[in-house]
């Protein structure tokens, strides 16, 4: 017979406050192909009986601690696309 599992012990640590930050929202590319969007739209229209318009796109949210210069912004865009 095995012993019942014990509760996991959590360790709490003090974390110093982080410097002020802001969230940068960047629009990404299409999340679904035209074919897939049409298929989803057709299914939803059949179930709802309504005419629908759909779109799906990626959004990237970046927590930044300092202002980006132009080259850093371009690098971030290249990495996310």
mmCIF file with all atom_site columns, N, CA and C in Angstrom:
data_model
loop_
_atom_site.group_PDB
_atom_site.id
_atom_site.type_symbol
_atom_site.label_atom_id
_atom_site.label_alt_id
_atom_site.label_comp_id
_atom_site.label_asym_id
_atom_site.label_entity_id
_atom_site.label_seq_id
_atom_site.pdbx_PDB_ins_code
_atom_site.Cartn_x
_atom_site.Cartn_y
_atom_site.Cartn_z
_atom_site.occupancy
_atom_site.B_iso_or_equiv
_atom_site.pdbx_formal_charge
_atom_site.auth_seq_id
_atom_site.auth_comp_id
_atom_site.auth_asym_id
_atom_site.auth_atom_id
_atom_site.pdbx_PDB_model_num
ATOM 1   N N  . UNK A 1 1  ? 0.839   -1.177 0.000   1.00 0.00 ? 1  UNK A N  1
ATOM 2   C CA . UNK A 1 1  ? 0.000   0.000  0.000   1.00 0.00 ? 1  UNK A CA 1
ATOM 3   C C  . UNK A 1 1  ? 0.891   1.250  0.000   1.00 0.00 ? 1  UNK A C  1
ATOM 4   N N  . UNK A 1 2  ? 0.565   2.207  -0.859  1.00 0.00 ? 2  UNK A N  1
ATOM 5   C CA . UNK A 1 2  ? 1.382   3.418  -0.932  1.00 0.00 ? 2  UNK A CA 1
ATOM 6   C C  . UNK A 1 2  ? 0.738   4.526  -0.124  1.00 0.00 ? 2  UNK A C  1
ATOM 7   N N  . UNK A 1 3  ? 1.562   5.448  0.319   1.00 0.00 ? 3  UNK A N  1
ATOM 8   C CA . UNK A 1 3  ? 1.077   6.574  1.114   1.00 0.00 ? 3  UNK A CA 1
ATOM 9   C C  . UNK A 1 3  ? 0.368   7.577  0.216   1.00 0.00 ? 3  UNK A C  1
ATOM 10  N N  . UNK A 1 4  ? -0.604  8.235  0.758   1.00 0.00 ? 4  UNK A N  1
ATOM 11  C CA . UNK A 1 4  ? -1.324  9.276  0.009   1.00 0.00 ? 4  UNK A CA 1
ATOM 12  C C  . UNK A 1 4  ? -0.375  10.428 -0.272  1.00 0.00 ? 4  UNK A C  1
ATOM 13  N N  . UNK A 1 5  ? -0.524  11.047 -1.440  1.00 0.00 ? 5  UNK A N  1
ATOM 14  C CA . UNK A 1 5  ? 0.363   12.170 -1.756  1.00 0.00 ? 5  UNK A CA 1
ATOM 15  C C  . UNK A 1 5  ? 0.159   13.320 -0.773  1.00 0.00 ? 5  UNK A C  1
ATOM 16  N N  . UNK A 1 6  ? 1.228   13.987 -0.460  1.00 0.00 ? 6  UNK A N  1
ATOM 17  C CA . UNK A 1 6  ? 1.151   15.129 0.457   1.00 0.00 ? 6  UNK A CA 1
ATOM 18  C C  . UNK A 1 6  ? 0.983   16.408 -0.341  1.00 0.00 ? 6  UNK A C  1
ATOM 19  N N  . UNK A 1 7  ? 0.469   17.423 0.298   1.00 0.00 ? 7  UNK A N  1
ATOM 20  C CA . UNK A 1 7  ? 0.284   18.715 -0.364  1.00 0.00 ? 7  UNK A CA 1
ATOM 21  C C  . UNK A 1 7  ? 1.637   19.306 -0.723  1.00 0.00 ? 7  UNK A C  1
ATOM 22  N N  . UNK A 1 8  ? 1.704   19.966 -1.835  1.00 0.00 ? 8  UNK A N  1
ATOM 23  C CA . UNK A 1 8  ? 2.935   20.611 -2.264  1.00 0.00 ? 8  UNK A CA 1
ATOM 24  C C  . UNK A 1 8  ? 3.183   21.856 -1.426  1.00 0.00 ? 8  UNK A C  1
ATOM 25  N N  . UNK A 1 9  ? 4.386   22.010 -0.953  1.00 0.00 ? 9  UNK A N  1
ATOM 26  C CA . UNK A 1 9  ? 4.755   23.199 -0.181  1.00 0.00 ? 9  UNK A CA 1
ATOM 27  C C  . UNK A 1 9  ? 5.178   24.293 -1.149  1.00 0.00 ? 9  UNK A C  1
ATOM 28  N N  . UNK A 1 10 ? 4.669   25.467 -0.948  1.00 0.00 ? 10 UNK A N  1
ATOM 29  C CA . UNK A 1 10 ? 5.026   26.603 -1.785  1.00 0.00 ? 10 UNK A CA 1
ATOM 30  C C  . UNK A 1 10 ? 5.983   27.503 -1.044  1.00 0.00 ? 10 UNK A C  1
ATOM 31  N N  . UNK A 1 11 ? 6.959   27.994 -1.758  1.00 0.00 ? 11 UNK A N  1
ATOM 32  C CA . UNK A 1 11 ? 7.925   28.910 -1.167  1.00 0.00 ? 11 UNK A CA 1
ATOM 33  C C  . UNK A 1 11 ? 7.571   30.317 -1.633  1.00 0.00 ? 11 UNK A C  1
ATOM 34  N N  . UNK A 1 12 ? 7.397   31.217 -0.700  1.00 0.00 ? 12 UNK A N  1
ATOM 35  C CA . UNK A 1 12 ? 7.077   32.593 -1.039  1.00 0.00 ? 12 UNK A CA 1
ATOM 36  C C  . UNK A 1 12 ? 8.322   33.443 -0.835  1.00 0.00 ? 12 UNK A C  1
ATOM 37  N N  . UNK A 1 13 ? 8.641   34.217 -1.848  1.00 0.00 ? 13 UNK A N  1
ATOM 38  C CA . UNK A 1 13 ? 9.813   35.079 -1.779  1.00 0.00 ? 13 UNK A CA 1
ATOM 39  C C  . UNK A 1 13 ? 9.397   36.510 -2.075  1.00 0.00 ? 13 UNK A C  1
ATOM 40  N N  . UNK A 1 14 ? 10.084  37.434 -1.449  1.00 0.00 ? 14 UNK A N  1
ATOM 41  C CA . UNK A 1 14 ? 9.863   38.847 -1.733  1.00 0.00 ? 14 UNK A CA 1
ATOM 42  C C  . UNK A 1 14 ? 10.556  39.196 -3.041  1.00 0.00 ? 14 UNK A C  1
ATOM 43  N N  . UNK A 1 15 ? 9.821   39.810 -3.934  1.00 0.00 ? 15 UNK A N  1
ATOM 44  C CA . UNK A 1 15 ? 10.410  40.301 -5.178  1.00 0.00 ? 15 UNK A CA 1
ATOM 45  C C  . UNK A 1 15 ? 10.366  41.819 -5.148  1.00 0.00 ? 15 UNK A C  1
ATOM 46  N N  . UNK A 1 16 ? 11.503  42.458 -5.371  1.00 0.00 ? 16 UNK A N  1
ATOM 47  C CA . UNK A 1 16 ? 11.501  43.922 -5.368  1.00 0.00 ? 16 UNK A CA 1
ATOM 48  C C  . UNK A 1 16 ? 10.631  44.446 -6.508  1.00 0.00 ? 16 UNK A C  1
ATOM 49  N N  . UNK A 1 17 ? 10.083  45.627 -6.345  1.00 0.00 ? 17 UNK A N  1
ATOM 50  C CA . UNK A 1 17 ? 9.240   46.169 -7.406  1.00 0.00 ? 17 UNK A CA 1
ATOM 51  C C  . UNK A 1 17 ? 10.024  46.326 -8.707  1.00 0.00 ? 17 UNK A C  1
ATOM 52  N N  . UNK A 1 18 ? 9.374   46.025 -9.790  1.00 0.00 ? 18 UNK A N  1
ATOM 53  C CA . UNK A 1 18 ? 10.029  46.172 -11.095 1.00 0.00 ? 18 UNK A CA 1
ATOM 54  C C  . UNK A 1 18 ? 9.863   47.607 -11.578 1.00 0.00 ? 18 UNK A C  1
ATOM 55  N N  . UNK A 1 19 ? 10.741  48.031 -12.473 1.00 0.00 ? 19 UNK A N  1
ATOM 56  C CA . UNK A 1 19 ? 10.626  49.398 -12.995 1.00 0.00 ? 19 UNK A CA 1
ATOM 57  C C  . UNK A 1 19 ? 9.324   49.552 -13.770 1.00 0.00 ? 19 UNK A C  1
ATOM 58  N N  . UNK A 1 20 ? 8.838   50.765 -13.891 1.00 0.00 ? 20 UNK A N  1
ATOM 59  C CA . UNK A 1 20 ? 7.592   50.981 -14.633 1.00 0.00 ? 20 UNK A CA 1
ATOM 60  C C  . UNK A 1 20 ? 7.711   50.425 -16.051 1.00 0.00 ? 20 UNK A C  1
ATOM 61  N N  . UNK A 1 21 ? 6.611   49.866 -16.510 1.00 0.00 ? 21 UNK A N  1
ATOM 62  C CA . UNK A 1 21 ? 6.613   49.310 -17.853 1.00 0.00 ? 21 UNK A CA 1
ATOM 63  C C  . UNK A 1 21 ? 5.335   49.714 -18.562 1.00 0.00 ? 21 UNK A C  1
ATOM 64  N N  . UNK A 1 22 ? 5.281   49.447 -19.828 1.00 0.00 ? 22 UNK A N  1
ATOM 65  C CA . UNK A 1 22 ? 4.059   49.661 -20.595 1.00 0.00 ? 22 UNK A CA 1
ATOM 66  C C  . UNK A 1 22 ? 3.893   48.490 -21.551 1.00 0.00 ? 22 UNK A C  1
ATOM 67  N N  . UNK A 1 23 ? 2.690   48.324 -22.036 1.00 0.00 ? 23 UNK A N  1
ATOM 68  C CA . UNK A 1 23 ? 2.385   47.227 -22.940 1.00 0.00 ? 23 UNK A CA 1
ATOM 69  C C  . UNK A 1 23 ? 2.284   47.782 -24.358 1.00 0.00 ? 23 UNK A C  1
ATOM 70  N N  . UNK A 1 24 ? 3.062   47.198 -25.235 1.00 0.00 ? 24 UNK A N  1
ATOM 71  C CA . UNK A 1 24 ? 3.046   47.557 -26.645 1.00 0.00 ? 24 UNK A CA 1
ATOM 72  C C  . UNK A 1 24 ? 2.213   46.511 -27.381 1.00 0.00 ? 24 UNK A C  1
ATOM 73  N N  . UNK A 1 25 ? 1.163   46.930 -28.066 1.00 0.00 ? 25 UNK A N  1
ATOM 74  C CA . UNK A 1 25 ? 0.296   46.018 -28.816 1.00 0.00 ? 25 UNK A CA 1
ATOM 75  C C  . UNK A 1 25 ? 0.629   46.123 -30.298 1.00 0.00 ? 25 UNK A C  1
ATOM 76  N N  . UNK A 1 26 ? 0.991   44.995 -30.895 1.00 0.00 ? 26 UNK A N  1
ATOM 77  C CA . UNK A 1 26 ? 1.367   44.961 -32.308 1.00 0.00 ? 26 UNK A CA 1
ATOM 78  C C  . UNK A 1 26 ? 0.462   43.991 -33.047 1.00 0.00 ? 26 UNK A C  1
ATOM 79  N N  . UNK A 1 27 ? -0.145  44.457 -34.123 1.00 0.00 ? 27 UNK A N  1
ATOM 80  C CA . UNK A 1 27 ? -1.008  43.609 -34.943 1.00 0.00 ? 27 UNK A CA 1
ATOM 81  C C  . UNK A 1 27 ? -0.150  42.660 -35.764 1.00 0.00 ? 27 UNK A C  1
ATOM 82  N N  . UNK A 1 28 ? -0.519  41.396 -35.747 1.00 0.00 ? 28 UNK A N  1
ATOM 83  C CA . UNK A 1 28 ? 0.196   40.382 -36.513 1.00 0.00 ? 28 UNK A CA 1
ATOM 84  C C  . UNK A 1 28 ? -0.514  40.083 -37.827 1.00 0.00 ? 28 UNK A C  1
ATOM 85  N N  . UNK A 1 29 ? -0.170  38.970 -38.404 1.00 0.00 ? 29 UNK A N  1
ATOM 86  C CA . UNK A 1 29 ? -0.753  38.561 -39.676 1.00 0.00 ? 29 UNK A CA 1
ATOM 87  C C  . UNK A 1 29 ? -2.064  37.822 -39.490 1.00 0.00 ? 29 UNK A C  1
ATOM 88  N N  . UNK A 1 30 ? -2.564  37.310 -40.594 1.00 0.00 ? 30 UNK A N  1
ATOM 89  C CA . UNK A 1 30 ? -3.814  36.551 -40.586 1.00 0.00 ? 30 UNK A CA 1
ATOM 90  C C  . UNK A 1 30 ? -3.639  35.262 -39.782 1.00 0.00 ? 30 UNK A C  1
ATOM 91  N N  . UNK A 1 31 ? -4.618  34.964 -38.927 1.00 0.00 ? 31 UNK A N  1
ATOM 92  C CA . UNK A 1 31 ? -4.548  33.759 -38.098 1.00 0.00 ? 31 UNK A CA 1
ATOM 93  C C  . UNK A 1 31 ? -5.112  32.548 -38.839 1.00 0.00 ? 31 UNK A C  1
ATOM 94  N N  . UNK A 1 32 ? -5.986  32.771 -39.790 1.00 0.00 ? 32 UNK A N  1
ATOM 95  C CA . UNK A 1 32 ? -6.576  31.681 -40.568 1.00 0.00 ? 32 UNK A CA 1
ATOM 96  C C  . UNK A 1 32 ? -6.503  32.004 -42.051 1.00 0.00 ? 32 UNK A C  1
ATOM 97  N N  . UNK A 1 33 ? -6.392  30.969 -42.857 1.00 0.00 ? 33 UNK A N  1
ATOM 98  C CA . UNK A 1 33 ? -6.403  31.151 -44.308 1.00 0.00 ? 33 UNK A CA 1
ATOM 99  C C  . UNK A 1 33 ? -7.814  31.519 -44.768 1.00 0.00 ? 33 UNK A C  1
ATOM 100 N N  . UNK A 1 34 ? -7.940  32.051 -45.976 1.00 0.00 ? 34 UNK A N  1
ATOM 101 C CA . UNK A 1 34 ? -9.248  32.394 -46.536 1.00 0.00 ? 34 UNK A CA 1
ATOM 102 C C  . UNK A 1 34 ? -10.125 31.145 -46.597 1.00 0.00 ? 34 UNK A C  1
ATOM 103 N N  . UNK A 1 35 ? -9.549  30.019 -46.986 1.00 0.00 ? 35 UNK A N  1
ATOM 104 C CA . UNK A 1 35 ? -10.285 28.757 -47.054 1.00 0.00 ? 35 UNK A CA 1
ATOM 105 C C  . UNK A 1 35 ? -10.851 28.393 -45.687 1.00 0.00 ? 35 UNK A C  1
ATOM 106 N N  . UNK A 1 36 ? -10.033 28.463 -44.642 1.00 0.00 ? 36 UNK A N  1
ATOM 107 C CA . UNK A 1 36 ? -10.477 28.099 -43.296 1.00 0.00 ? 36 UNK A CA 1
ATOM 108 C C  . UNK A 1 36 ? -11.530 29.080 -42.784 1.00 0.00 ? 36 UNK A C  1
ATOM 109 N N  . UNK A 1 37 ? -11.336 30.378 -43.031 1.00 0.00 ? 37 UNK A N  1
ATOM 110 C CA . UNK A 1 37 ? -12.334 31.370 -42.624 1.00 0.00 ? 37 UNK A CA 1
ATOM 111 C C  . UNK A 1 37 ? -13.675 31.101 -43.300 1.00 0.00 ? 37 UNK A C  1
ATOM 112 N N  . UNK A 1 38 ? -13.643 30.785 -44.602 1.00 0.00 ? 38 UNK A N  1
ATOM 113 C CA . UNK A 1 38 ? -14.880 30.488 -45.327 1.00 0.00 ? 38 UNK A CA 1
ATOM 114 C C  . UNK A 1 38 ? -15.579 29.270 -44.736 1.00 0.00 ? 38 UNK A C  1
ATOM 115 N N  . UNK A 1 39 ? -14.808 28.262 -44.391 1.00 0.00 ? 39 UNK A N  1
ATOM 116 C CA . UNK A 1 39 ? -15.377 27.039 -43.831 1.00 0.00 ? 39 UNK A CA 1
ATOM 117 C C  . UNK A 1 39 ? -16.023 27.312 -42.464 1.00 0.00 ? 39 UNK A C  1
ATOM 118 N N  . UNK A 1 40 ? -15.341 28.050 -41.609 1.00 0.00 ? 40 UNK A N  1
ATOM 119 C CA . UNK A 1 40 ? -15.891 28.393 -40.298 1.00 0.00 ? 40 UNK A CA 1
ATOM 120 C C  . UNK A 1 40 ? -17.123 29.262 -40.457 1.00 0.00 ? 40 UNK A C  1
ATOM 121 N N  . UNK A 1 41 ? -17.054 30.256 -41.339 1.00 0.00 ? 41 UNK A N  1
ATOM 122 C CA . UNK A 1 41 ? -18.196 31.143 -41.574 1.00 0.00 ? 41 UNK A CA 1
ATOM 123 C C  . UNK A 1 41 ? -19.407 30.361 -42.056 1.00 0.00 ? 41 UNK A C  1
ATOM 124 N N  . UNK A 1 42 ? -19.202 29.453 -43.030 1.00 0.00 ? 42 UNK A N  1
ATOM 125 C CA . UNK A 1 42 ? -20.313 28.653 -43.550 1.00 0.00 ? 42 UNK A CA 1
ATOM 126 C C  . UNK A 1 42 ? -20.964 27.812 -42.450 1.00 0.00 ? 42 UNK A C  1
ATOM 127 N N  . UNK A 1 43 ? -20.151 27.229 -41.585 1.00 0.00 ? 43 UNK A N  1
ATOM 128 C CA . UNK A 1 43 ? -20.678 26.421 -40.476 1.00 0.00 ? 43 UNK A CA 1
ATOM 129 C C  . UNK A 1 43 ? -21.496 27.279 -39.522 1.00 0.00 ? 43 UNK A C  1
ATOM 130 N N  . UNK A 1 44 ? -20.960 28.449 -39.152 1.00 0.00 ? 44 UNK A N  1
ATOM 131 C CA . UNK A 1 44 ? -21.662 29.333 -38.228 1.00 0.00 ? 44 UNK A CA 1
ATOM 132 C C  . UNK A 1 44 ? -22.943 29.890 -38.837 1.00 0.00 ? 44 UNK A C  1
ATOM 133 N N  . UNK A 1 45 ? -22.912 30.221 -40.115 1.00 0.00 ? 45 UNK A N  1
ATOM 134 C CA . UNK A 1 45 ? -24.112 30.721 -40.787 1.00 0.00 ? 45 UNK A CA 1
ATOM 135 C C  . UNK A 1 45 ? -25.196 29.654 -40.835 1.00 0.00 ? 45 UNK A C  1
ATOM 136 N N  . UNK A 1 46 ? -24.800 28.404 -41.082 1.00 0.00 ? 46 UNK A N  1
ATOM 137 C CA . UNK A 1 46 ? -25.772 27.313 -41.125 1.00 0.00 ? 46 UNK A CA 1
ATOM 138 C C  . UNK A 1 46 ? -26.417 27.100 -39.756 1.00 0.00 ? 46 UNK A C  1
ATOM 139 N N  . UNK A 1 47 ? -25.650 27.253 -38.698 1.00 0.00 ? 47 UNK A N  1
ATOM 140 C CA . UNK A 1 47 ? -26.178 27.051 -37.344 1.00 0.00 ? 47 UNK A CA 1
ATOM 141 C C  . UNK A 1 47 ? -27.003 28.228 -36.852 1.00 0.00 ? 47 UNK A C  1
ATOM 142 N N  . UNK A 1 48 ? -26.630 29.435 -37.235 1.00 0.00 ? 48 UNK A N  1
ATOM 143 C CA . UNK A 1 48 ? -27.304 30.623 -36.707 1.00 0.00 ? 48 UNK A CA 1
ATOM 144 C C  . UNK A 1 48 ? -28.408 31.138 -37.617 1.00 0.00 ? 48 UNK A C  1
ATOM 145 N N  . UNK A 1 49 ? -28.342 30.808 -38.902 1.00 0.00 ? 49 UNK A N  1
ATOM 146 C CA . UNK A 1 49 ? -29.323 31.340 -39.845 1.00 0.00 ? 49 UNK A CA 1
ATOM 147 C C  . UNK A 1 49 ? -29.099 32.800 -40.181 1.00 0.00 ? 49 UNK A C  1
ATOM 148 N N  . UNK A 1 50 ? -27.940 33.322 -39.841 1.00 0.00 ? 50 UNK A N  1
ATOM 149 C CA . UNK A 1 50 ? -27.612 34.732 -40.101 1.00 0.00 ? 50 UNK A CA 1
ATOM 150 C C  . UNK A 1 50 ? -26.443 34.821 -41.071 1.00 0.00 ? 50 UNK A C  1
ATOM 151 N N  . UNK A 1 51 ? -26.356 35.938 -41.748 1.00 0.00 ? 51 UNK A N  1
ATOM 152 C CA . UNK A 1 51 ? -25.215 36.227 -42.620 1.00 0.00 ? 51 UNK A CA 1
ATOM 153 C C  . UNK A 1 51 ? -24.117 36.819 -41.752 1.00 0.00 ? 51 UNK A C  1
ATOM 154 N N  . UNK A 1 52 ? -22.909 36.277 -41.823 1.00 0.00 ? 52 UNK A N  1
ATOM 155 C CA . UNK A 1 52 ? -21.812 36.702 -40.962 1.00 0.00 ? 52 UNK A CA 1
ATOM 156 C C  . UNK A 1 52 ? -20.593 37.142 -41.759 1.00 0.00 ? 52 UNK A C  1
ATOM 157 N N  . UNK A 1 53 ? -19.787 37.988 -41.139 1.00 0.00 ? 53 UNK A N  1
ATOM 158 C CA . UNK A 1 53 ? -18.478 38.361 -41.650 1.00 0.00 ? 53 UNK A CA 1
ATOM 159 C C  . UNK A 1 53 ? -17.463 38.011 -40.568 1.00 0.00 ? 53 UNK A C  1
ATOM 160 N N  . UNK A 1 54 ? -16.425 37.283 -40.940 1.00 0.00 ? 54 UNK A N  1
ATOM 161 C CA . UNK A 1 54 ? -15.413 36.856 -39.976 1.00 0.00 ? 54 UNK A CA 1
ATOM 162 C C  . UNK A 1 54 ? -14.036 37.355 -40.375 1.00 0.00 ? 54 UNK A C  1
ATOM 163 N N  . UNK A 1 55 ? -13.223 37.553 -39.361 1.00 0.00 ? 55 UNK A N  1
ATOM 164 C CA . UNK A 1 55 ? -11.814 37.877 -39.564 1.00 0.00 ? 55 UNK A CA 1
ATOM 165 C C  . UNK A 1 55 ? -11.056 37.316 -38.377 1.00 0.00 ? 55 UNK A C  1
ATOM 166 N N  . UNK A 1 56 ? -9.849  36.883 -38.608 1.00 0.00 ? 56 UNK A N  1
ATOM 167 C CA . UNK A 1 56 ? -9.014  36.359 -37.513 1.00 0.00 ? 56 UNK A CA 1
ATOM 168 C C  . UNK A 1 56 ? -7.587  36.814 -37.749 1.00 0.00 ? 56 UNK A C  1
ATOM 169 N N  . UNK A 1 57 ? -7.023  37.447 -36.737 1.00 0.00 ? 57 UNK A N  1
ATOM 170 C CA . UNK A 1 57 ? -5.653  37.925 -36.864 1.00 0.00 ? 57 UNK A CA 1
ATOM 171 C C  . UNK A 1 57 ? -4.920  37.749 -35.543 1.00 0.00 ? 57 UNK A C  1
ATOM 172 N N  . UNK A 1 58 ? -3.620  37.669 -35.640 1.00 0.00 ? 58 UNK A N  1
ATOM 173 C CA . UNK A 1 58 ? -2.785  37.561 -34.452 1.00 0.00 ? 58 UNK A CA 1
ATOM 174 C C  . UNK A 1 58 ? -2.512  38.948 -33.885 1.00 0.00 ? 58 UNK A C  1
ATOM 175 N N  . UNK A 1 59 ? -2.412  39.020 -32.564 1.00 0.00 ? 59 UNK A N  1
ATOM 176 C CA . UNK A 1 59 ? -1.967  40.218 -31.870 1.00 0.00 ? 59 UNK A CA 1
ATOM 177 C C  . UNK A 1 59 ? -0.834  39.813 -30.947 1.00 0.00 ? 59 UNK A C  1
ATOM 178 N N  . UNK A 1 60 ? 0.188   40.640 -30.865 1.00 0.00 ? 60 UNK A N  1
ATOM 179 C CA . UNK A 1 60 ? 1.336   40.387 -30.001 1.00 0.00 ? 60 UNK A CA 1
ATOM 180 C C  . UNK A 1 60 ? 1.381   41.497 -28.953 1.00 0.00 ? 60 UNK A C  1
ATOM 181 N N  . UNK A 1 61 ? 1.520   41.113 -27.688 1.00 0.00 ? 61 UNK A N  1
ATOM 182 C CA . UNK A 1 61 ? 1.599   42.074 -26.596 1.00 0.00 ? 61 UNK A CA 1
ATOM 183 C C  . UNK A 1 61 ? 2.975   41.952 -25.946 1.00 0.00 ? 61 UNK A C  1
ATOM 184 N N  . UNK A 1 62 ? 3.681   43.076 -25.887 1.00 0.00 ? 62 UNK A N  1
ATOM 185 C CA . UNK A 1 62 ? 5.054   43.095 -25.394 1.00 0.00 ? 62 UNK A CA 1
ATOM 186 C C  . UNK A 1 62 ? 5.141   44.029 -24.194 1.00 0.00 ? 62 UNK A C  1
ATOM 187 N N  . UNK A 1 63 ? 5.638   43.498 -23.097 1.00 0.00 ? 63 UNK A N  1
ATOM 188 C CA . UNK A 1 63 ? 5.860   44.298 -21.893 1.00 0.00 ? 63 UNK A CA 1
ATOM 189 C C  . UNK A 1 63 ? 7.225   44.961 -22.039 1.00 0.00 ? 63 UNK A C  1
ATOM 190 N N  . UNK A 1 64 ? 7.234   46.277 -22.203 1.00 0.00 ? 64 UNK A N  1
ATOM 191 C CA . UNK A 1 64 ? 8.501   46.976 -22.424 1.00 0.00 ? 64 UNK A CA 1
ATOM 192 C C  . UNK A 1 64 ? 8.845   47.832 -21.200 1.00 0.00 ? 64 UNK A C  1
ATOM 193 N N  . UNK A 1 65 ? 10.129  47.903 -20.915 1.00 0.00 ? 65 UNK A N  1
ATOM 194 C CA . UNK A 1 65 ? 10.626  48.657 -19.749 1.00 0.00 ? 65 UNK A CA 1
ATOM 195 C C  . UNK A 1 65 ? 11.268  49.986 -20.148 1.00 0.00 ? 65 UNK A C  1
ATOM 196 N N  . UNK A 1 66 ? 11.581  50.132 -21.438 1.00 0.00 ? 66 UNK A N  1
ATOM 197 C CA . UNK A 1 66 ? 12.200  51.368 -21.922 1.00 0.00 ? 66 UNK A CA 1
ATOM 198 C C  . UNK A 1 66 ? 11.725  51.596 -23.352 1.00 0.00 ? 66 UNK A C  1
ATOM 199 N N  . UNK A 1 67 ? 11.848  52.826 -23.796 1.00 0.00 ? 67 UNK A N  1
ATOM 200 C CA . UNK A 1 67 ? 11.453  53.151 -25.162 1.00 0.00 ? 67 UNK A CA 1
ATOM 201 C C  . UNK A 1 67 ? 12.324  52.401 -26.169 1.00 0.00 ? 67 UNK A C  1
ATOM 202 N N  . UNK A 1 68 ? 11.736  51.958 -27.247 1.00 0.00 ? 68 UNK A N  1
ATOM 203 C CA . UNK A 1 68 ? 12.479  51.296 -28.326 1.00 0.00 ? 68 UNK A CA 1
ATOM 204 C C  . UNK A 1 68 ? 12.964  52.343 -29.312 1.00 0.00 ? 68 UNK A C  1
ATOM 205 N N  . UNK A 1 69 ? 14.177  52.131 -29.820 1.00 0.00 ? 69 UNK A N  1
ATOM 206 C CA . UNK A 1 69 ? 14.598  52.974 -30.940 1.00 0.00 ? 69 UNK A CA 1
ATOM 207 C C  . UNK A 1 69 ? 14.100  52.301 -32.226 1.00 0.00 ? 69 UNK A C  1
ATOM 208 N N  . UNK A 1 70 ? 14.310  52.937 -33.364 1.00 0.00 ? 70 UNK A N  1
ATOM 209 C CA . UNK A 1 70 ? 13.764  52.420 -34.627 1.00 0.00 ? 70 UNK A CA 1
ATOM 210 C C  . UNK A 1 70 ? 14.306  51.039 -34.989 1.00 0.00 ? 70 UNK A C  1
ATOM 211 N N  . UNK A 1 71 ? 15.596  50.804 -34.758 1.00 0.00 ? 71 UNK A N  1
ATOM 212 C CA . UNK A 1 71 ? 16.172  49.506 -35.116 1.00 0.00 ? 71 UNK A CA 1
ATOM 213 C C  . UNK A 1 71 ? 15.635  48.394 -34.216 1.00 0.00 ? 71 UNK A C  1
ATOM 214 N N  . UNK A 1 72 ? 15.427  48.698 -32.931 1.00 0.00 ? 72 UNK A N  1
ATOM 215 C CA . UNK A 1 72 ? 14.857  47.694 -32.020 1.00 0.00 ? 72 UNK A CA 1
ATOM 216 C C  . UNK A 1 72 ? 13.414  47.376 -32.389 1.00 0.00 ? 72 UNK A C  1
ATOM 217 N N  . UNK A 1 73 ? 12.658  48.404 -32.766 1.00 0.00 ? 73 UNK A N  1
ATOM 218 C CA . UNK A 1 73 ? 11.270  48.203 -33.191 1.00 0.00 ? 73 UNK A CA 1
ATOM 219 C C  . UNK A 1 73 ? 11.229  47.356 -34.460 1.00 0.00 ? 73 UNK A C  1
ATOM 220 N N  . UNK A 1 74 ? 12.109  47.618 -35.405 1.00 0.00 ? 74 UNK A N  1
ATOM 221 C CA . UNK A 1 74 ? 12.163  46.840 -36.644 1.00 0.00 ? 74 UNK A CA 1
ATOM 222 C C  . UNK A 1 74 ? 12.546  45.382 -36.361 1.00 0.00 ? 74 UNK A C  1
ATOM 223 N N  . UNK A 1 75 ? 13.488  45.159 -35.444 1.00 0.00 ? 75 UNK A N  1
ATOM 224 C CA . UNK A 1 75 ? 13.879  43.824 -35.081 1.00 0.00 ? 75 UNK A CA 1
ATOM 225 C C  . UNK A 1 75 ? 12.717  43.069 -34.446 1.00 0.00 ? 75 UNK A C  1
ATOM 226 N N  . UNK A 1 76 ? 11.994  43.712 -33.558 1.00 0.00 ? 76 UNK A N  1
ATOM 227 C CA . UNK A 1 76 ? 10.850  43.086 -32.916 1.00 0.00 ? 76 UNK A CA 1
ATOM 228 C C  . UNK A 1 76 ? 9.788   42.713 -33.954 1.00 0.00 ? 76 UNK A C  1
ATOM 229 N N  . UNK A 1 77 ? 9.510   43.617 -34.873 1.00 0.00 ? 77 UNK A N  1
ATOM 230 C CA . UNK A 1 77 ? 8.531   43.325 -35.934 1.00 0.00 ? 77 UNK A CA 1
ATOM 231 C C  . UNK A 1 77 ? 8.975   42.142 -36.770 1.00 0.00 ? 77 UNK A C  1
ATOM 232 N N  . UNK A 1 78 ? 10.255  42.074 -37.097 1.00 0.00 ? 78 UNK A N  1
ATOM 233 C CA . UNK A 1 78 ? 10.781  40.969 -37.914 1.00 0.00 ? 78 UNK A CA 1
ATOM 234 C C  . UNK A 1 78 ? 10.670  39.640 -37.157 1.00 0.00 ? 78 UNK A C  1
ATOM 235 N N  . UNK A 1 79 ? 10.929  39.651 -35.868 1.00 0.00 ? 79 UNK A N  1
ATOM 236 C CA . UNK A 1 79 ? 10.828  38.430 -35.078 1.00 0.00 ? 79 UNK A CA 1
ATOM 237 C C  . UNK A 1 79 ? 9.396   37.935 -34.959 1.00 0.00 ? 79 UNK A C  1
ATOM 238 N N  . UNK A 1 80 ? 8.460   38.849 -34.884 1.00 0.00 ? 80 UNK A N  1
ATOM 239 C CA . UNK A 1 80 ? 7.063   38.458 -34.686 1.00 0.00 ? 80 UNK A CA 1
ATOM 240 C C  . UNK A 1 80 ? 6.340   38.109 -35.985 1.00 0.00 ? 80 UNK A C  1
ATOM 241 N N  . UNK A 1 81 ? 6.871   38.521 -37.105 1.00 0.00 ? 81 UNK A N  1
ATOM 242 C CA . UNK A 1 81 ? 6.186   38.236 -38.383 1.00 0.00 ? 81 UNK A CA 1
ATOM 243 C C  . UNK A 1 81 ? 6.801   37.093 -39.112 1.00 0.00 ? 81 UNK A C  1
#
